[in-house]
Coordinates of C-alpha atoms in Angstrom, one line a residue:
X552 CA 0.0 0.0 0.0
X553 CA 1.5 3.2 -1.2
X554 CA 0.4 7.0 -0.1
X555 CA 1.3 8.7 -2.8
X556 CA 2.7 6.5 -5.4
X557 CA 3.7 9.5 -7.6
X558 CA 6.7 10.3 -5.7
X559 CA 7.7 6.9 -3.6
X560 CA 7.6 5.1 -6.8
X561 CA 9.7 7.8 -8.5
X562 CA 12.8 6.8 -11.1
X563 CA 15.7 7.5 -10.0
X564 CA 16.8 10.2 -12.5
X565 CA 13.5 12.3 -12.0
X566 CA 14.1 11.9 -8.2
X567 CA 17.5 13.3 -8.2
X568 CA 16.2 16.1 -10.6
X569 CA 13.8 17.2 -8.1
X570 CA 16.5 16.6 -5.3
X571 CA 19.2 19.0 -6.6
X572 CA 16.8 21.9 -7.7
X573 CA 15.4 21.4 -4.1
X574 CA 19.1 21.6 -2.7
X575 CA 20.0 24.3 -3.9
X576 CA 17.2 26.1 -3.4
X577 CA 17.5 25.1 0.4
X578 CA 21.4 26.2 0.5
X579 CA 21.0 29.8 -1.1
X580 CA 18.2 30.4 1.1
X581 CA 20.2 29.3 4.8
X582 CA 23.6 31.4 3.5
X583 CA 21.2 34.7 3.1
X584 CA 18.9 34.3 6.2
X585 CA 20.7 31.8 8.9
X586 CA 24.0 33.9 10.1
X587 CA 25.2 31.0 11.5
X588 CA 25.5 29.0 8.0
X589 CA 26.7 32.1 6.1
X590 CA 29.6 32.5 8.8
X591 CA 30.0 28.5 8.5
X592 CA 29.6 28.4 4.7
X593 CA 32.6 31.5 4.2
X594 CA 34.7 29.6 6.5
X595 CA 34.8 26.5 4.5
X596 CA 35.1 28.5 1.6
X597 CA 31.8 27.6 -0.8
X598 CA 29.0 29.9 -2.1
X599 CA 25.3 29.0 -2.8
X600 CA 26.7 29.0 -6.5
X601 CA 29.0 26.1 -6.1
X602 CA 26.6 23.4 -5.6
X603 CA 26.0 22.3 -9.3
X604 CA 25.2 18.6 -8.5
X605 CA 24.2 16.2 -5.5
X606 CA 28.0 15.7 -5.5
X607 CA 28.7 18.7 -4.0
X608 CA 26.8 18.4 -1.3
X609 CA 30.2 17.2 0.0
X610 CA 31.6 20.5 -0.2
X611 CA 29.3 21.8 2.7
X612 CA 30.0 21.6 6.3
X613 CA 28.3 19.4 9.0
X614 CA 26.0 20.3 11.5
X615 CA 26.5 19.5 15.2
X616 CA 23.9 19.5 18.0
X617 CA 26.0 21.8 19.8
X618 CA 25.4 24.6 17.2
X619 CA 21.9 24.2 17.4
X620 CA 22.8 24.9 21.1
X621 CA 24.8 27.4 20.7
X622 CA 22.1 29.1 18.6
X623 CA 19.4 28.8 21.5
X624 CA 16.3 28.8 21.1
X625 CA 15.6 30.4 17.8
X626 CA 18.8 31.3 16.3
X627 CA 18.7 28.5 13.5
X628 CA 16.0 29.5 12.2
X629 CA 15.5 30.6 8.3
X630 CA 11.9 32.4 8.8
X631 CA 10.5 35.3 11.0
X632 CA 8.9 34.7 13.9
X633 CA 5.5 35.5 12.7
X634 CA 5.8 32.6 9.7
X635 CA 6.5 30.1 12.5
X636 CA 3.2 28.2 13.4
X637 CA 4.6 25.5 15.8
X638 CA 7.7 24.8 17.9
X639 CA 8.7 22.0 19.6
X640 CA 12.2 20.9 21.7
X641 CA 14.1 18.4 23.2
X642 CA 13.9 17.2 26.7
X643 CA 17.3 18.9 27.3
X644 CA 18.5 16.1 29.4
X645 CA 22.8 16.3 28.0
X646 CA 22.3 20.2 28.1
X647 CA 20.7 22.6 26.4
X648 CA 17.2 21.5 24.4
X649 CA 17.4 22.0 20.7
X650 CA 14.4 23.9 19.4
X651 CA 12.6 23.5 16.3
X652 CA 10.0 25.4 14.4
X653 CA 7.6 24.7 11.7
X654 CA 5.7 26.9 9.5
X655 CA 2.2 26.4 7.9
X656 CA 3.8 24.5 5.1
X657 CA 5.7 22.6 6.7
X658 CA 3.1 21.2 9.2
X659 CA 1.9 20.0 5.6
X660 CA 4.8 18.7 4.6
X661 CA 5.2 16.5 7.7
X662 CA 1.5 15.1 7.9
X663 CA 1.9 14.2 4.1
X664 CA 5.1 12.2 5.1
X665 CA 3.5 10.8 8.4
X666 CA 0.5 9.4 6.3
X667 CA 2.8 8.0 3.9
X668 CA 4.7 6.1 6.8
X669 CA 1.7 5.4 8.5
X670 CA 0.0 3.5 5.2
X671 CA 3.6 2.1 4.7
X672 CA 3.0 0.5 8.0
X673 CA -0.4 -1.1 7.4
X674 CA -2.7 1.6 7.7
X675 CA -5.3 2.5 5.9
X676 CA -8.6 4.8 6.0
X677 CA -10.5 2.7 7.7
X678 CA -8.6 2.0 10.6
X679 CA -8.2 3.2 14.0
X680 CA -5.1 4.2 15.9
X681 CA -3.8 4.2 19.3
X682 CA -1.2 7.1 19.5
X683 CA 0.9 5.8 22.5
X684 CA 3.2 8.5 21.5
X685 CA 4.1 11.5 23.8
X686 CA 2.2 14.6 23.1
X687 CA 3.8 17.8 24.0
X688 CA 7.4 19.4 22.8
X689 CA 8.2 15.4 21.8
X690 CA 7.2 15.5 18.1
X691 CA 6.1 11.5 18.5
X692 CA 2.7 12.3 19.2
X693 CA 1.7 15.3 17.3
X694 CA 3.9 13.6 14.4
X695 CA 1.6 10.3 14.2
X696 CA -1.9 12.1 14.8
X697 CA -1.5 15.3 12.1
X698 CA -0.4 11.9 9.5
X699 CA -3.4 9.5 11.3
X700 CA -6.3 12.9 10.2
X701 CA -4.1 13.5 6.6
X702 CA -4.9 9.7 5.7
X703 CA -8.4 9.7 7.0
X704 CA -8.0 7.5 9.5
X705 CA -9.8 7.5 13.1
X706 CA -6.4 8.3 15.9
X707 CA -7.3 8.0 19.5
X708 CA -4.9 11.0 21.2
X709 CA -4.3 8.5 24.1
X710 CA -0.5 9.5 24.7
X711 CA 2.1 7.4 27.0
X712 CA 1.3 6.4 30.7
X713 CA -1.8 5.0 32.8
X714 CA -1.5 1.5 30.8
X715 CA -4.6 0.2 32.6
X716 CA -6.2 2.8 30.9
X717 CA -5.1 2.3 27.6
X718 CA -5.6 -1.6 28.0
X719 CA -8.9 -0.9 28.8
X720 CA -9.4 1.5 25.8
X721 CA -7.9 -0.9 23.5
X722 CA -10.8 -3.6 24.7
X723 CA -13.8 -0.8 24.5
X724 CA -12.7 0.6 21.4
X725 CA -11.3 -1.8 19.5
X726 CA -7.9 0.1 17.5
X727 CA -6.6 -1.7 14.7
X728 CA -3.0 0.3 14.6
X729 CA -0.8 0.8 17.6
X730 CA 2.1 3.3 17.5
X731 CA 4.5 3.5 20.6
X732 CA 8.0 2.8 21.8
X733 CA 8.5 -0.5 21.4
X734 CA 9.7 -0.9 24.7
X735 CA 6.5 0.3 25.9
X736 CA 4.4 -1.7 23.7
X737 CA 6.0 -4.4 25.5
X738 CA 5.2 -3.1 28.8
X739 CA 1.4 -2.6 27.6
X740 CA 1.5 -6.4 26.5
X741 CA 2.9 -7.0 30.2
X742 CA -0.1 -5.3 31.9
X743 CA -3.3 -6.5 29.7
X744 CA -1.9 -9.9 31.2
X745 CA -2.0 -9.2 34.4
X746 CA -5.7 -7.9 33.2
X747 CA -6.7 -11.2 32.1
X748 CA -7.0 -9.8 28.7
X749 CA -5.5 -12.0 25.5
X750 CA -3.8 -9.2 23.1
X751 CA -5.8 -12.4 20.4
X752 CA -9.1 -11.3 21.4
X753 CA -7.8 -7.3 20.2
X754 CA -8.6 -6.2 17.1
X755 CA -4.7 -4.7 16.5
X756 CA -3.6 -5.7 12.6
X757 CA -0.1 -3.7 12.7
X758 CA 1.7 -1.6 15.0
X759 CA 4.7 1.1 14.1
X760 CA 7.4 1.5 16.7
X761 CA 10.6 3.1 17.0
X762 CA 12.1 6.2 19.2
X763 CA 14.4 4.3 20.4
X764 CA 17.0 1.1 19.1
X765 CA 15.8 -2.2 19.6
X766 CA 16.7 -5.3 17.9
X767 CA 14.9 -8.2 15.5
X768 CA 14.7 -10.7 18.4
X769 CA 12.6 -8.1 19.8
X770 CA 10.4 -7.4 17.2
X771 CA 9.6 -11.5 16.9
X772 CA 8.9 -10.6 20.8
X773 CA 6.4 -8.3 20.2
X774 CA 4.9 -9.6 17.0
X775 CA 4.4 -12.9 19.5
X776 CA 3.0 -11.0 22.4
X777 CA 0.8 -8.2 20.7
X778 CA -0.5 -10.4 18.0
X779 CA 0.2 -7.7 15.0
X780 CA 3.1 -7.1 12.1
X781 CA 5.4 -5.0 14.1
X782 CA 7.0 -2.5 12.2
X783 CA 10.4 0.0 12.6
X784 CA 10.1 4.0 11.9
X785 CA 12.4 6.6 12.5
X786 CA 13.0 10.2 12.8
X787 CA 14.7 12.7 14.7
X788 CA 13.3 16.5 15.6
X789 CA 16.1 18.4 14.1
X790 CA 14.7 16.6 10.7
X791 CA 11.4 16.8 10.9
X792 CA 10.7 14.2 13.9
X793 CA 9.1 10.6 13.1
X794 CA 8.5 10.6 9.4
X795 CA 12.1 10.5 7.9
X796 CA 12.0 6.9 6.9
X797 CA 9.4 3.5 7.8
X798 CA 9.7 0.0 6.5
X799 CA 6.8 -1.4 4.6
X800 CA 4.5 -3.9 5.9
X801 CA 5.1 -6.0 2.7
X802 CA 9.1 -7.0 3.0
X803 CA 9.8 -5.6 7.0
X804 CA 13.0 -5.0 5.7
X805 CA 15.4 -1.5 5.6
X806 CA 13.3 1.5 6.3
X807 CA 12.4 3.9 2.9
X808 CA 13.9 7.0 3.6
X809 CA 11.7 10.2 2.0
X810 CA 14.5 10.8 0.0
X811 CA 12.0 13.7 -2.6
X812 CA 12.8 15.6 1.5
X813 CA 15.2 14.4 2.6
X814 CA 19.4 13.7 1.5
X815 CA 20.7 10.8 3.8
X816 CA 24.7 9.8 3.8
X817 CA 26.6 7.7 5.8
X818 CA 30.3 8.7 7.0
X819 CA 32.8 7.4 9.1
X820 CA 31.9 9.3 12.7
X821 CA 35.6 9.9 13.5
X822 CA 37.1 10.8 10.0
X823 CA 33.6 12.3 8.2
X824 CA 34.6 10.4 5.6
X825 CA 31.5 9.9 3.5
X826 CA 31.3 6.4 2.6
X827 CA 29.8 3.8 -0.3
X828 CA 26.4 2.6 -0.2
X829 CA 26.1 -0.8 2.1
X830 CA 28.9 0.1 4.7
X831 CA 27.8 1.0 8.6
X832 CA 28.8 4.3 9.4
X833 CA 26.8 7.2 11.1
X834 CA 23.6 8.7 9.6
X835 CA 23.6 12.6 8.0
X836 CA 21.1 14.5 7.0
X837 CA 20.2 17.3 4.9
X838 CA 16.8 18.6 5.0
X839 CA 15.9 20.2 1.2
X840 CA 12.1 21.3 1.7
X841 CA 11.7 22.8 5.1
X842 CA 11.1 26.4 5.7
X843 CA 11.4 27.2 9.5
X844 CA 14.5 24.9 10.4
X845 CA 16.3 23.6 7.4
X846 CA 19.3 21.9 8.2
X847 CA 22.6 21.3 6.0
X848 CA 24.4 17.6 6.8
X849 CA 22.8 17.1 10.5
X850 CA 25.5 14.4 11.6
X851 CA 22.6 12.2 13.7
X852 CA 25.0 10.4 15.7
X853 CA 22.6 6.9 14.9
X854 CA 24.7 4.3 13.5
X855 CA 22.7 2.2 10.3
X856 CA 23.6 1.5 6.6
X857 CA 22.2 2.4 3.4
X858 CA 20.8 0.1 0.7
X859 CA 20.1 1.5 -2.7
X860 CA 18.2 -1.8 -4.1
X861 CA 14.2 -1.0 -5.1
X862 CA 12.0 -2.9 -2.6
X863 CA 9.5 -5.5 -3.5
X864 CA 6.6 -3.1 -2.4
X865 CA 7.4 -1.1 -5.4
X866 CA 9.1 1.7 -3.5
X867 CA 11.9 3.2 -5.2
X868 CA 13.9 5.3 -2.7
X869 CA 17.5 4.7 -0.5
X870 CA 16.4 2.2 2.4
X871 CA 18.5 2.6 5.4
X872 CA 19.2 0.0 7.9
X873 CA 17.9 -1.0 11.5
X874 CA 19.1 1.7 13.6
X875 CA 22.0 0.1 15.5
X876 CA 22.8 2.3 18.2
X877 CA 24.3 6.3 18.7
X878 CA 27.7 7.0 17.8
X879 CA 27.7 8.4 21.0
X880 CA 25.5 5.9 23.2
X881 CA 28.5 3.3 22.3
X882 CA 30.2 1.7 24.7
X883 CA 33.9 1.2 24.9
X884 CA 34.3 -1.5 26.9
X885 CA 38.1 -2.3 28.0
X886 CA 39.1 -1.3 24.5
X887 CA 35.9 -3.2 22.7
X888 CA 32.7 -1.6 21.5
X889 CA 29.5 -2.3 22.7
X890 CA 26.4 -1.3 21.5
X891 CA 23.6 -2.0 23.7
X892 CA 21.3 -3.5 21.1
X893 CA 24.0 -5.8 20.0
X894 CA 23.6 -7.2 23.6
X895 CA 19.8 -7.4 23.3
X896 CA 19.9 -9.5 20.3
X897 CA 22.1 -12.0 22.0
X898 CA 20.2 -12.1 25.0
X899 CA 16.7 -12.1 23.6
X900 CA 17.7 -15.6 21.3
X901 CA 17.5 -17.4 24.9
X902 CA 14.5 -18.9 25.6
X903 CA 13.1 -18.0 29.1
X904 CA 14.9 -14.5 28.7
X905 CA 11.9 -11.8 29.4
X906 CA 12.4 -8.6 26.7
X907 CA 13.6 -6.3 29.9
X908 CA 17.8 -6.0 30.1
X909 CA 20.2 -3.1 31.8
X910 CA 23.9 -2.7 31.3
X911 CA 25.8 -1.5 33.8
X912 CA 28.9 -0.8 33.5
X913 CA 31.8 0.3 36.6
X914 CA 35.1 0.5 37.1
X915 CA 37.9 -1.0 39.1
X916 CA 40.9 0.4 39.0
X917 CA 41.7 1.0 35.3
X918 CA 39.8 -2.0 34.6
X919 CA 36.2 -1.6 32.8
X920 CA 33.4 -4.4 34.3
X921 CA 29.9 -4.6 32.0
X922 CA 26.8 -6.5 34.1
X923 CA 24.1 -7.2 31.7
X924 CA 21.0 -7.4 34.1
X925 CA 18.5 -9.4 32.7
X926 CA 14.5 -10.5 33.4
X927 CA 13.7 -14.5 33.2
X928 CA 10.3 -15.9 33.5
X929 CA 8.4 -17.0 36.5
X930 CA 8.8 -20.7 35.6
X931 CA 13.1 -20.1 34.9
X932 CA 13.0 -18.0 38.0
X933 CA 11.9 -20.8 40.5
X934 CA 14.2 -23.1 38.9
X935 CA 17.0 -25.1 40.4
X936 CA 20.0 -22.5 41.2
X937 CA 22.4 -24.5 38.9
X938 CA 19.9 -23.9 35.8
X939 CA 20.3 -20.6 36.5
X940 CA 23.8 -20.1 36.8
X941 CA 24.4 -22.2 33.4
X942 CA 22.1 -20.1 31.6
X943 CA 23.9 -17.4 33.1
X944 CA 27.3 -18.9 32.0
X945 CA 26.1 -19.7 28.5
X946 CA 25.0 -16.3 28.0
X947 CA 28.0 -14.6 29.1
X948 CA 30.3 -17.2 26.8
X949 CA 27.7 -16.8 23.6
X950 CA 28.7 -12.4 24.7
X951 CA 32.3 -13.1 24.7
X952 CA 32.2 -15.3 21.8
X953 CA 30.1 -12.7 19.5
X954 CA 31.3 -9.4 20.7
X955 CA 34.7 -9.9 22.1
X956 CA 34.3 -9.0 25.4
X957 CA 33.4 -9.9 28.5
X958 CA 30.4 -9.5 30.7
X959 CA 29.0 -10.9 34.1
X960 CA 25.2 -12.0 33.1
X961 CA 22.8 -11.6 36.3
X962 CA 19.5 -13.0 35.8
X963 CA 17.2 -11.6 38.2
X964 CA 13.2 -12.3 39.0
X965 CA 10.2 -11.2 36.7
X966 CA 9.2 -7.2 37.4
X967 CA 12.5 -6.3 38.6
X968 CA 13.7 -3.8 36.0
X969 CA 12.1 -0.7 35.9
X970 CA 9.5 -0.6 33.1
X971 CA 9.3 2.9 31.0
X972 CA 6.3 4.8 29.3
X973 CA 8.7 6.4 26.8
X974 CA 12.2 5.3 25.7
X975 CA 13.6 2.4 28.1
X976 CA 17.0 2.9 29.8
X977 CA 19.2 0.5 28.8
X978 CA 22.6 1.4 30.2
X979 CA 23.7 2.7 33.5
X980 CA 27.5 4.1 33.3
X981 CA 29.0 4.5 36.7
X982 CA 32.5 4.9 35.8
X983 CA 34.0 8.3 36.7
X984 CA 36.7 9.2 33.7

């Protein structure tokens, strides 16, 4: 099922037309009304004028999080005040919150790209959603609603928290589409048990998660709990927030990036190196239709891959990868890298292993220890103590043996881990460097 089949099934050629005359539209207009990308732009030494082919995009600078700080709260911005029609920001939690805006247009813009992802994900007019998604200055739950009214279909504004609630909601009203973390959609699975109610007896056909990494053991988790085709979405507020990308229901496999809005690339994170299509590197964006809060080569800090090969839905554009982890979420443990979803797909092939894990990570001496906390059932819980301290030893040799390094497994009792409405925490860092 394709939204607008006009520009997702697009040739290539006409796609990269409409992508350079969008580009450098986007470029001339930052240099004469962002100061901070004129300054940025001389310094490097290239005019508006210069970019005479999606080749030269690589003659721009990057774009940090830290200058979107710097330039707190409105200082990125491209439009007056009085053109800007919605803003949202980060929680702020590492510093600073970034702060976007929107203008008419591009509230347009982004529930045109929200109803494509949210047909891309099974959705259709007919259907009714459950928008598990944050409302507020996270763009989640705006993001999913404006995309649920563009396609026509019915969205209940239910937002994250009181799951009892929601459980019962999903039983009286019968939603067809659930959109959520997928950590929480988990939790929600957790609770209608303990409500005596089967997710079989639901209605729910499809459900479109993402905000946070999580792995393909955990969406055969989910699929198995929730009863629905689970699928992966991303998006990031700097962009536009969720709507940059979505896999189809049809293959599950790479998410379509919008590429008619937006530019991907992939570099190496520590040289900015831009590298070929199929190599894991570190996502970049450039925005080429936004009015309020363009941005030129966002360096994303999530780590994924890019695969140029059409889909067998019939989409045509750049699929990107599973979202791995953040470039600067990664672990470096005793000299290894870790990624905690890397973790979570070793742990989750265990059978027993409940969908709930914590890394914690200290330090003795000069000496890095990694404790992967992890939930078992009730039945693998009351077992003998020597089941559990082989399951324990089999998962920490199956860590060793697939990531190279080593980690103390501790499985602890059902309910243990704390469970989150939003994006779970996966990884407590007590070392002091």
């Amino acid at each position: 099922m394709i939204y607008n089949e006009e520009y997702e099934t697009m040739p290539r050629e006409a796609l990269e037309a409409i992508q350079l005359r969008r580009l450098q539209n986007t470029v001339s207009r930052v240099y004469n009304t962002v100061p901070f990308y004129r300054k940025r732009f001389d310094e490097a030494g290239v005019k508006p004028e210069h970019i005479q082919s999606l080749e030269d995009l690589g003659k721009l600078p990057f774009t940090y999080k830290e200058d979107l700080r710097q330039n707190y709260p409105f200082g990125m911005f491209s439009v007056p005040m009085d053109n800007v029609v919605r803003i949202h920001a980060s929680s702020g939690t590492t510093g600073k919150p970034t702060v976007v805006g929107y203008t008419a247009r591009d509230v347009q813009t982004w529930s045109e790209l929200m109803a494509r992802t949210l047909m891309a994900g099974g959705a259709t007019k007919g259907d009714i959603i459950h928008n598990a998604y944050g409302y507020g200055l996270f763009t989640g739950g705006l993001g999913f609603h404006y995309g649920a009214e563009k396609l026509g279909a019915s969205v209940i504004p239910i937002s994250g928290g009181n799951t009892k609630r929601q459980v019962m909601i999903m039983k009286d009203f019968g939603p067809t589409i659930l959109t959520c973390t997928p950590s929480y959609a988990l939790y929600i699975a957790e609770v209608a048990e303990e409500m005596g109610i089967d997710f079989r007896q639901l209605k729910f056909k499809a459900g479109i998660f993402g905000a946070e990494p999580w792995s393909e053991t955990m969406r055969q988790e989910i699929e198995r709990k929730l009863n629905l085709k689970a699928v992966d979405i991303y998006g990031l507020s700097e962009i536009i927030g969720p709507g940059v990308s979505v896999e189809c229901i049809e293959a599950q496999s790479g998410l379509h990036i919008f590429e008619d809005h937006f530019i991907p690339e992939i570099i190496d994170p520590d040289t900015e190196e831009v590298l070929p299509y199929g190599t894991v590197g570190e996502l970049v964006f450039t925005t080429i239709t936004k009015e309020a809060f363009p941005v030129i080569r966002y360096r994303t800090r999530d780590i994924s891959v890019l695969y140029p090969e059409p889909c067998r839905c019939g989409r045509t554009m750049v699929r990107m990868g599973r979202v791995q982890g953040r470039s600067d979420d990664m672990l470096i443990i005793r000299g290894v890298n870790v990624f905690p979803s890397q973790i979570e797909s070793i742990i989750m092939e265990t059978e027993g292993i409940e969908p709930h894990y914590q890394l914690v990570v200290d330090r003795e001496g000069s000496m890095d220890n990694l404790t992967v906390m992890v939930e078992v059932n009730e039945k693998i819980f009351s077992d003998e103590i020597k089941n559990l301290q082989n399951m324990e030893r089999g998962l920490e040799k199956n860590i060793k043996e697939m990531l190279g390094v080593s980690a103390r497994v501790k499985l602890v009792e059902p309910k243990t881990i704390q469970r989150s409405e939003g994006k779970a925490v996966r990884v407590i860092d007590k070392r002091q460097i």
